[in-house]
Coordinates of C-alpha atoms in Angstrom, one line a residue:
Chain R
M1 CA 34.8 -48.5 22.9
A2 CA 36.2 -50.8 25.6
H3 CA 36.3 -54.5 24.5
F4 CA 37.9 -55.9 27.6
E5 CA 36.8 -55.2 31.1
F6 CA 39.3 -57.3 33.0
F7 CA 38.1 -56.5 36.4
D8 CA 34.4 -56.4 35.8
A9 CA 33.9 -59.8 34.4
P10 CA 30.4 -61.0 35.3
P11 CA 30.2 -64.1 37.4
E12 CA 28.7 -66.2 34.6
V13 CA 31.7 -65.7 32.3
P14 CA 33.4 -69.1 31.8
A15 CA 36.6 -69.7 33.6
E16 CA 38.5 -70.3 30.4
Q17 CA 37.4 -66.9 29.1
V18 CA 38.5 -65.2 32.3
R19 CA 41.8 -66.9 32.1
L20 CA 42.3 -65.8 28.5
R21 CA 41.4 -62.2 29.5
A22 CA 43.9 -62.3 32.3
E23 CA 46.5 -63.6 29.9
I24 CA 45.8 -60.8 27.5
A25 CA 46.0 -58.2 30.3
A26 CA 49.3 -59.6 31.4
Q27 CA 50.7 -59.7 27.8
S28 CA 49.4 -56.1 27.2
F29 CA 51.4 -55.0 30.2
W30 CA 54.4 -56.8 28.8
L31 CA 53.8 -55.3 25.4
A32 CA 53.6 -51.7 26.8
G33 CA 57.0 -52.3 28.5
A34 CA 58.5 -53.6 25.2
K35 CA 57.2 -50.5 23.4
L36 CA 58.8 -48.3 26.0
A37 CA 62.1 -50.1 25.6
L38 CA 61.9 -49.7 21.8
L39 CA 61.3 -46.0 22.1
A40 CA 64.3 -45.8 24.4
V41 CA 66.7 -47.3 21.8
K42 CA 65.1 -45.3 18.9
T43 CA 63.2 -47.5 16.4
N44 CA 65.1 -48.4 13.3
F45 CA 68.3 -46.8 14.6
N46 CA 71.2 -48.1 12.6
P47 CA 74.7 -46.8 13.6
A48 CA 76.1 -47.9 10.3
Q49 CA 73.7 -45.9 8.2
P50 CA 75.7 -43.2 6.2
R51 CA 75.2 -39.5 6.8
V52 CA 75.2 -36.7 4.3
P53 CA 78.7 -35.2 4.2
A54 CA 79.4 -31.8 5.7
G55 CA 79.2 -28.9 3.3
N56 CA 75.9 -30.0 1.9
P57 CA 72.6 -28.2 2.9
A58 CA 71.5 -31.4 4.6
G59 CA 74.9 -32.1 6.0
G60 CA 75.0 -34.5 9.0
Q61 CA 71.5 -35.9 8.4
W62 CA 70.9 -39.6 7.7
A63 CA 71.3 -40.5 4.1
P64 CA 68.5 -42.6 2.4
G65 CA 68.8 -46.3 2.5
G66 CA 68.1 -47.0 6.2
G67 CA 65.6 -49.3 7.8
G68 CA 61.9 -48.6 8.4
R69 CA 58.6 -50.2 7.6
A70 CA 58.9 -49.8 3.9
G71 CA 62.0 -51.9 3.9
R72 CA 60.2 -54.9 5.3
F73 CA 58.4 -55.8 2.1
S74 CA 59.2 -55.0 -1.4
N75 CA 56.4 -54.4 -3.9
H76 CA 57.0 -57.6 -5.8
Q77 CA 59.1 -60.6 -5.5
T78 CA 61.5 -60.0 -8.4
K79 CA 64.5 -62.2 -7.6
R80 CA 64.0 -65.8 -8.5
P81 CA 65.5 -68.0 -5.8
K82 CA 68.2 -70.4 -6.7
S83 CA 65.8 -73.3 -6.7
D84 CA 62.2 -74.0 -5.8
P85 CA 61.9 -77.8 -6.1
T86 CA 58.2 -77.5 -5.5
L87 CA 57.7 -75.8 -8.9
S88 CA 58.1 -79.2 -10.7
M89 CA 55.6 -80.9 -8.4
T90 CA 51.9 -81.3 -8.9
S91 CA 49.7 -78.7 -7.3
K92 CA 48.8 -81.0 -4.4
E93 CA 52.4 -82.1 -3.8
R94 CA 53.6 -78.5 -3.9
D95 CA 50.9 -77.6 -1.3
S96 CA 52.0 -80.4 1.0
A97 CA 55.7 -79.7 0.6
R98 CA 55.3 -76.0 1.2
R99 CA 53.0 -76.5 4.2
A100 CA 55.7 -78.6 5.8
D101 CA 58.3 -75.8 5.2
V102 CA 55.9 -73.2 6.5
L103 CA 55.4 -75.2 9.7
K104 CA 59.1 -75.5 10.1
G105 CA 59.5 -71.8 9.3
E106 CA 62.4 -72.3 6.9
G107 CA 63.9 -74.9 4.6
G108 CA 62.0 -74.0 1.5
D109 CA 62.8 -71.5 -1.2
F110 CA 59.3 -70.6 -2.5
F111 CA 59.0 -68.8 -5.8
V112 CA 55.9 -66.9 -6.8
A113 CA 56.1 -65.1 -10.1
P114 CA 54.9 -61.5 -10.4
N115 CA 51.6 -61.1 -12.2
P116 CA 50.9 -57.6 -13.6
S117 CA 47.4 -58.6 -14.6
A118 CA 46.4 -59.5 -11.0
N119 CA 43.5 -57.3 -10.0
P120 CA 44.2 -55.1 -6.9
N121 CA 40.6 -53.6 -6.8
A122 CA 38.0 -54.6 -4.2
P123 CA 35.7 -57.3 -5.5
G124 CA 31.9 -56.4 -5.4
Y125 CA 31.3 -58.6 -2.4
E126 CA 34.0 -56.9 -0.2
D127 CA 32.1 -55.2 2.6
P128 CA 34.3 -52.9 4.7
S129 CA 31.7 -52.5 7.4
K130 CA 32.3 -56.2 8.3
S131 CA 36.0 -55.7 9.0
Q132 CA 37.0 -57.1 12.4
V133 CA 40.4 -55.5 12.5
G134 CA 39.3 -52.8 15.0
I135 CA 37.7 -55.2 17.5
Y136 CA 40.9 -57.4 17.6
N137 CA 43.4 -54.6 17.5
K138 CA 44.7 -55.4 21.0
E139 CA 45.2 -59.1 20.2
I140 CA 46.9 -58.2 16.9
E141 CA 49.4 -56.0 18.6
L142 CA 50.0 -58.7 21.2
V143 CA 50.5 -61.5 18.8
A144 CA 52.6 -59.4 16.4
A145 CA 55.0 -58.6 19.2
R146 CA 55.1 -62.2 20.4
E147 CA 55.6 -63.7 16.9
N148 CA 57.7 -60.9 15.5
V149 CA 55.4 -60.3 12.5
D150 CA 54.4 -56.9 11.1
P151 CA 51.0 -56.1 12.8
D152 CA 49.8 -54.4 9.6
L153 CA 50.4 -57.6 7.7
I154 CA 48.1 -59.4 10.1
R155 CA 45.6 -56.6 9.9
T156 CA 45.7 -56.8 6.1
I157 CA 44.9 -60.5 6.0
M158 CA 42.2 -60.2 8.7
Y159 CA 40.7 -57.3 6.8
I160 CA 40.4 -59.2 3.6
E161 CA 39.2 -62.4 5.3
T162 CA 36.5 -60.7 7.4
T163 CA 35.3 -58.4 4.6
H164 CA 35.3 -61.2 2.0
G165 CA 34.2 -64.1 4.2
Q166 CA 31.0 -62.9 5.7
Y167 CA 28.7 -64.0 2.8
F168 CA 25.9 -61.8 4.1
G169 CA 26.0 -63.4 7.6
I170 CA 26.1 -67.0 6.3
G171 CA 29.9 -67.2 6.9
P172 CA 29.7 -66.6 10.7
L173 CA 26.6 -68.9 10.8
A174 CA 28.5 -71.7 9.1
D175 CA 31.4 -71.1 11.5
A176 CA 29.1 -71.2 14.5
L177 CA 27.5 -74.5 13.3
G178 CA 30.9 -76.0 12.9
I179 CA 30.4 -76.5 9.1
S180 CA 33.1 -74.2 7.7
K181 CA 36.4 -75.7 7.0
T182 CA 38.0 -72.3 7.6
I183 CA 37.5 -70.2 10.8
L184 CA 37.4 -66.5 11.0
P185 CA 38.9 -63.9 11.8
M186 CA 42.1 -65.2 10.1
N187 CA 40.1 -67.8 8.2
I188 CA 42.4 -70.7 9.3
Y189 CA 41.8 -74.0 7.5
A190 CA 41.3 -76.0 10.6
S191 CA 42.1 -79.5 9.3
L192 CA 45.1 -78.4 7.1
W193 CA 46.7 -76.5 9.9
G194 CA 45.9 -79.1 12.6
K195 CA 49.5 -78.8 13.9
L196 CA 48.7 -75.2 15.0
G197 CA 45.8 -76.3 17.1
S198 CA 42.5 -78.2 17.2
R199 CA 39.3 -76.7 15.7
S200 CA 37.9 -75.7 19.1
Y201 CA 41.3 -74.2 20.0
L202 CA 41.3 -72.1 16.7
E203 CA 37.7 -70.9 17.4
I204 CA 39.1 -68.8 20.2
P205 CA 40.1 -65.5 18.4
I206 CA 43.5 -65.0 20.0
N207 CA 44.5 -68.5 19.1
N208 CA 43.2 -68.0 15.6
I209 CA 45.2 -64.8 15.2
T210 CA 48.3 -66.5 16.6
A211 CA 47.9 -69.3 14.1
G212 CA 47.5 -66.8 11.3
A213 CA 50.6 -64.9 12.4
K214 CA 52.6 -68.2 12.6
I215 CA 51.6 -69.1 9.1
L216 CA 52.6 -65.6 7.8
K217 CA 55.9 -65.9 9.7
G218 CA 56.5 -69.4 8.2
I219 CA 55.7 -68.1 4.7
I220 CA 58.1 -65.1 5.1
G221 CA 60.8 -67.4 6.4
N222 CA 60.7 -69.4 3.2
L223 CA 60.9 -66.5 0.8
A224 CA 64.1 -64.9 -0.5
E225 CA 62.5 -61.5 -1.0
P226 CA 59.0 -61.4 0.6
S227 CA 56.5 -58.9 -0.6
V228 CA 52.9 -58.4 0.7
A229 CA 51.4 -59.6 -2.6
V230 CA 53.5 -62.8 -2.5
V231 CA 53.0 -63.6 1.2
A232 CA 49.2 -63.0 0.9
T233 CA 49.0 -65.1 -2.3
L234 CA 50.6 -68.0 -0.5
Y235 CA 48.5 -67.4 2.6
N236 CA 45.4 -67.8 0.4
A237 CA 46.8 -70.7 -1.7
L238 CA 50.1 -72.4 -0.8
D239 CA 50.4 -74.0 -4.2
A240 CA 50.3 -70.7 -6.0
T241 CA 53.0 -70.1 -8.6
S242 CA 52.1 -66.5 -9.5
V243 CA 50.6 -63.5 -7.6
S244 CA 46.8 -63.9 -7.4
D245 CA 44.1 -61.3 -7.3
Y246 CA 43.9 -62.0 -3.5
G247 CA 47.7 -61.1 -3.2
A248 CA 47.3 -58.0 -5.4
R249 CA 44.3 -56.9 -3.3
A250 CA 46.3 -57.5 -0.1
A251 CA 49.1 -55.3 -1.3
A252 CA 46.6 -52.5 -2.0
V253 CA 45.0 -52.9 1.4
Y254 CA 48.4 -52.9 3.1
K255 CA 49.2 -49.7 1.4
A256 CA 45.8 -48.0 2.1
R257 CA 45.3 -49.3 5.7
P258 CA 41.5 -48.8 5.5
W259 CA 40.9 -50.1 9.1
K260 CA 40.0 -48.0 12.0
T261 CA 42.1 -48.5 15.1
P262 CA 41.2 -47.1 18.5
Chain S
M1 CA -22.7 -82.6 -6.4
E2 CA -21.8 -79.7 -4.1
N3 CA -18.4 -79.5 -2.3
T4 CA -18.5 -80.1 1.4
V5 CA -16.4 -78.2 3.8
N6 CA -14.1 -81.2 4.1
D7 CA -13.6 -81.2 0.4
V8 CA -12.7 -77.5 0.2
K9 CA -10.3 -77.2 3.2
P10 CA -7.3 -79.0 1.8
C11 CA -7.6 -77.0 -1.4
K12 CA -7.7 -73.7 0.5
A13 CA -4.7 -74.7 2.6
L14 CA -2.9 -75.7 -0.6
T15 CA -3.6 -72.4 -2.3
F16 CA -2.8 -70.5 0.9
F17 CA 0.6 -72.1 1.3
L18 CA 1.5 -72.6 -2.3
T19 CA 3.1 -69.2 -3.0
P20 CA 4.9 -68.9 0.4
V21 CA 6.4 -72.3 -0.2
L22 CA 7.4 -71.5 -3.8
N23 CA 8.7 -68.1 -2.8
A24 CA 10.7 -69.6 0.0
T25 CA 12.1 -72.3 -2.2
V26 CA 13.1 -69.9 -5.0
L27 CA 14.7 -67.4 -2.6
G28 CA 16.4 -70.1 -0.5
S29 CA 17.9 -71.6 -3.7
L30 CA 19.1 -68.2 -4.8
A31 CA 20.7 -67.6 -1.4
G32 CA 22.3 -71.0 -1.5
I33 CA 23.6 -70.5 -5.1
L34 CA 24.9 -67.0 -4.2
H35 CA 26.7 -68.4 -1.1
L36 CA 28.3 -71.2 -3.1
Y37 CA 29.3 -68.8 -6.0
L38 CA 31.1 -66.5 -3.5
R39 CA 32.7 -69.4 -1.7
F40 CA 34.0 -70.7 -5.0
L41 CA 35.3 -67.2 -6.0
N42 CA 37.2 -67.0 -2.7
N43 CA 38.0 -70.7 -2.3
S44 CA 40.2 -69.7 0.6
Q45 CA 43.1 -72.2 0.9
G46 CA 41.2 -74.5 -1.5
E47 CA 38.4 -75.1 1.0
M48 CA 35.9 -76.1 -1.8
Y49 CA 38.1 -79.0 -2.9
D50 CA 38.5 -82.4 -1.3
D51 CA 41.8 -84.3 -0.8
A52 CA 41.7 -85.7 -4.3
G53 CA 41.5 -82.1 -5.8
G54 CA 37.9 -82.4 -7.0
V55 CA 34.9 -80.4 -5.7
D56 CA 34.0 -81.4 -2.2
I57 CA 30.4 -82.3 -2.9
P58 CA 29.2 -83.0 0.7
Y59 CA 30.8 -79.8 1.9
T60 CA 29.3 -77.9 -1.0
A61 CA 25.8 -79.3 -0.2
L62 CA 26.2 -78.4 3.5
L63 CA 27.2 -74.8 2.6
F64 CA 24.2 -74.6 0.2
L65 CA 21.9 -75.8 3.0
T66 CA 23.4 -73.3 5.5
A67 CA 22.1 -70.5 3.3
F68 CA 19.0 -72.3 2.0
V69 CA 17.4 -73.3 5.3
P70 CA 17.4 -70.0 7.2
V71 CA 16.3 -68.1 4.1
W72 CA 13.6 -70.7 3.4
L73 CA 12.2 -70.5 7.0
L74 CA 12.4 -66.7 7.0
T75 CA 10.7 -66.2 3.7
F76 CA 8.0 -68.8 4.5
G77 CA 7.3 -67.2 7.9
V78 CA 7.1 -63.7 6.4
G79 CA 5.0 -65.0 3.5
V80 CA 2.5 -66.7 5.7
T81 CA 2.3 -63.7 8.1
T82 CA 1.7 -61.1 5.3
R83 CA -1.0 -63.4 3.9
K84 CA -2.6 -63.6 7.3
I85 CA -2.4 -59.9 7.7
L86 CA -4.0 -59.2 4.4
K87 CA -6.3 -62.2 4.7
S88 CA -5.2 -63.0 1.2
S89 CA -3.6 -65.8 -0.8
I90 CA -3.2 -66.6 -4.5
V91 CA -6.9 -67.1 -4.6
D92 CA -7.7 -63.4 -4.2
A93 CA -4.3 -62.0 -5.0
A94 CA -5.5 -60.6 -8.3
P95 CA -9.2 -59.8 -8.0
A96 CA -11.1 -58.7 -11.1
R97 CA -10.0 -55.1 -11.4
T98 CA -8.6 -53.2 -14.2
G99 CA -5.7 -50.7 -14.8
L100 CA -3.5 -49.6 -11.9
K101 CA -5.8 -51.0 -9.3
A102 CA -5.3 -54.5 -10.8
V103 CA -1.5 -54.0 -10.8
A104 CA -1.5 -52.7 -7.2
S105 CA -3.7 -55.6 -6.1
Y106 CA -1.5 -58.1 -7.9
C107 CA 1.7 -56.6 -6.5
R108 CA 0.6 -55.9 -2.9
L109 CA 1.7 -59.3 -1.4
P110 CA 5.2 -59.3 -3.1
I111 CA 5.6 -55.6 -2.0
L112 CA 4.7 -56.4 1.6
D113 CA 7.0 -59.5 1.6
A114 CA 9.8 -57.4 0.1
V115 CA 9.5 -54.7 2.7
F116 CA 9.3 -57.1 5.6
L117 CA 12.2 -59.4 4.4
G118 CA 14.3 -56.5 3.2
S119 CA 13.9 -54.7 6.6
L120 CA 14.8 -57.9 8.4
F121 CA 17.9 -58.5 6.3
G122 CA 19.0 -54.9 6.8
L123 CA 18.5 -55.1 10.5
L124 CA 20.4 -58.4 10.7
N125 CA 23.3 -56.9 8.9
V126 CA 23.2 -53.8 11.1
Y127 CA 23.2 -56.0 14.2
E128 CA 26.2 -58.0 12.8
V129 CA 28.2 -54.8 12.1
L130 CA 27.4 -53.4 15.6
H131 CA 27.9 -56.7 17.3
A132 CA 31.0 -58.1 15.6
G133 CA 32.6 -55.1 14.1
N134 CA 34.2 -52.1 15.7
P135 CA 31.6 -49.3 15.4
G136 CA 33.5 -46.7 17.3
D137 CA 33.1 -44.4 20.3
F138 CA 29.4 -43.8 21.0
S139 CA 30.3 -41.0 23.6
D140 CA 31.8 -38.8 20.9
P141 CA 28.9 -36.8 19.3
A142 CA 30.8 -36.4 16.0
E143 CA 31.6 -40.1 15.8
L144 CA 28.1 -41.0 16.9
L145 CA 26.8 -39.1 13.9
Q146 CA 29.3 -40.9 11.7
I147 CA 28.2 -44.2 13.1
A148 CA 24.5 -43.4 12.6
G149 CA 25.2 -42.5 9.0
G150 CA 27.2 -45.6 8.4
T151 CA 24.5 -47.7 10.1
A152 CA 21.8 -46.1 7.9
V153 CA 23.9 -46.8 4.7
T154 CA 24.4 -50.4 5.8
F155 CA 20.7 -50.8 6.5
L156 CA 19.6 -49.2 3.3
S157 CA 22.1 -51.0 1.0
Y158 CA 21.3 -54.4 2.4
S159 CA 17.5 -53.9 2.8
V160 CA 17.0 -52.3 -0.7
C161 CA 19.0 -55.1 -2.4
A162 CA 17.2 -57.8 -0.5
A163 CA 13.8 -56.2 -1.1
L164 CA 14.4 -55.9 -4.9
C165 CA 15.5 -59.6 -5.0
V166 CA 12.4 -60.7 -3.0
F167 CA 10.0 -58.6 -5.2
V168 CA 11.4 -59.8 -8.5
A169 CA 11.5 -63.5 -7.4
E170 CA 8.0 -63.3 -6.0
M171 CA 6.5 -61.6 -9.1
I172 CA 8.1 -64.4 -11.2
V173 CA 6.6 -67.0 -8.9
L174 CA 3.2 -65.3 -8.9
G175 CA 3.2 -64.9 -12.7
L176 CA 4.1 -68.6 -13.2
V177 CA 1.4 -69.7 -10.7
S178 CA -1.2 -67.5 -12.3
L179 CA -0.3 -68.9 -15.7
A180 CA -0.5 -72.5 -14.4
R181 CA -4.0 -71.8 -13.0
R182 CA -5.4 -70.7 -16.3

């Protein structure tokens, strides 16, 4: 299903929308070039990666321990960082301090304890049919390449936010009326993340996705050993000190990748 | 002294609108409470709390109204329409019949409301999925079949749940009103 018809925009489409579409088209072109370049240099190629010695049946092949997607996130944050000064703060202070570090992209040393009792199962109100991951696939790829964030991590957060945050149609209605504090598809808390853009700016999907990616990038930059569960837990609640159900669910979604992409 | 037309009219209007108003208020409140319950469960980035860390009461009230008002209007509109169609109200909702006929006559308005409101709710959700989601490629027959199946499941799951809620809530309201009239 084509979602962007760059050259057939009807005359009544607002100029801002046409400009955004043109920007997406240009960035898509750039993205295609970048993908081609990545293919040319072989993804995850590491010349220092050891090979299996000659004489073995698999002699000459790459030995395990190289790069790859799985290497980006561990399953749990196990190493406790040297010091997370925010742990001794009150919840509100911790939230503010960590938010400042997330916006800087570094400087913090967040610690979120593993939580084996966190529930990774889908809650009863999760409605997969409301996922908006498919419709924003192009924007996700574009933003992920631009911000250097794993596109599947963005998809995971968007999947959870859009399948949990519909409230049987009331969620989008509250967004449209300007009542919601948080704005879908990445469910950005407009006033708390004001430095990433105004409310009207964040209401434009690509800006919303960019803001979400920047937050994720900022969280990862402040973790010694980022895992999907920990990053998602902090995305949902920056003052968290242990992995939440949200984080555990995100790890399960990231693994299962239940979205449909064109 | 006999009642004049002027004496009777307000009473008729009251009885005609009584159950639609009560049904709408009960279902609107249920929708508002369910909305708030789910919001508090999610509480994404602490959105339900204010700067001081307490529950954000004005925001909570607004979210309640966001669910209450549309459901109230929809239920009231459907309730009035079904009563117009059946030319019925609480006055003749349960005429003097016995056995299954009495039950059927007692339940016909809640059933009609449940079917109408359930179908509306199902259609709204199907529209939302097709409009905001990514249904897939309509030109591929296999995928079209899959989309049709998914759409039917979405419609049925939402409409049946909504219809059951409407029916139960309306029967409770009807029962309470009938008790109050005795």
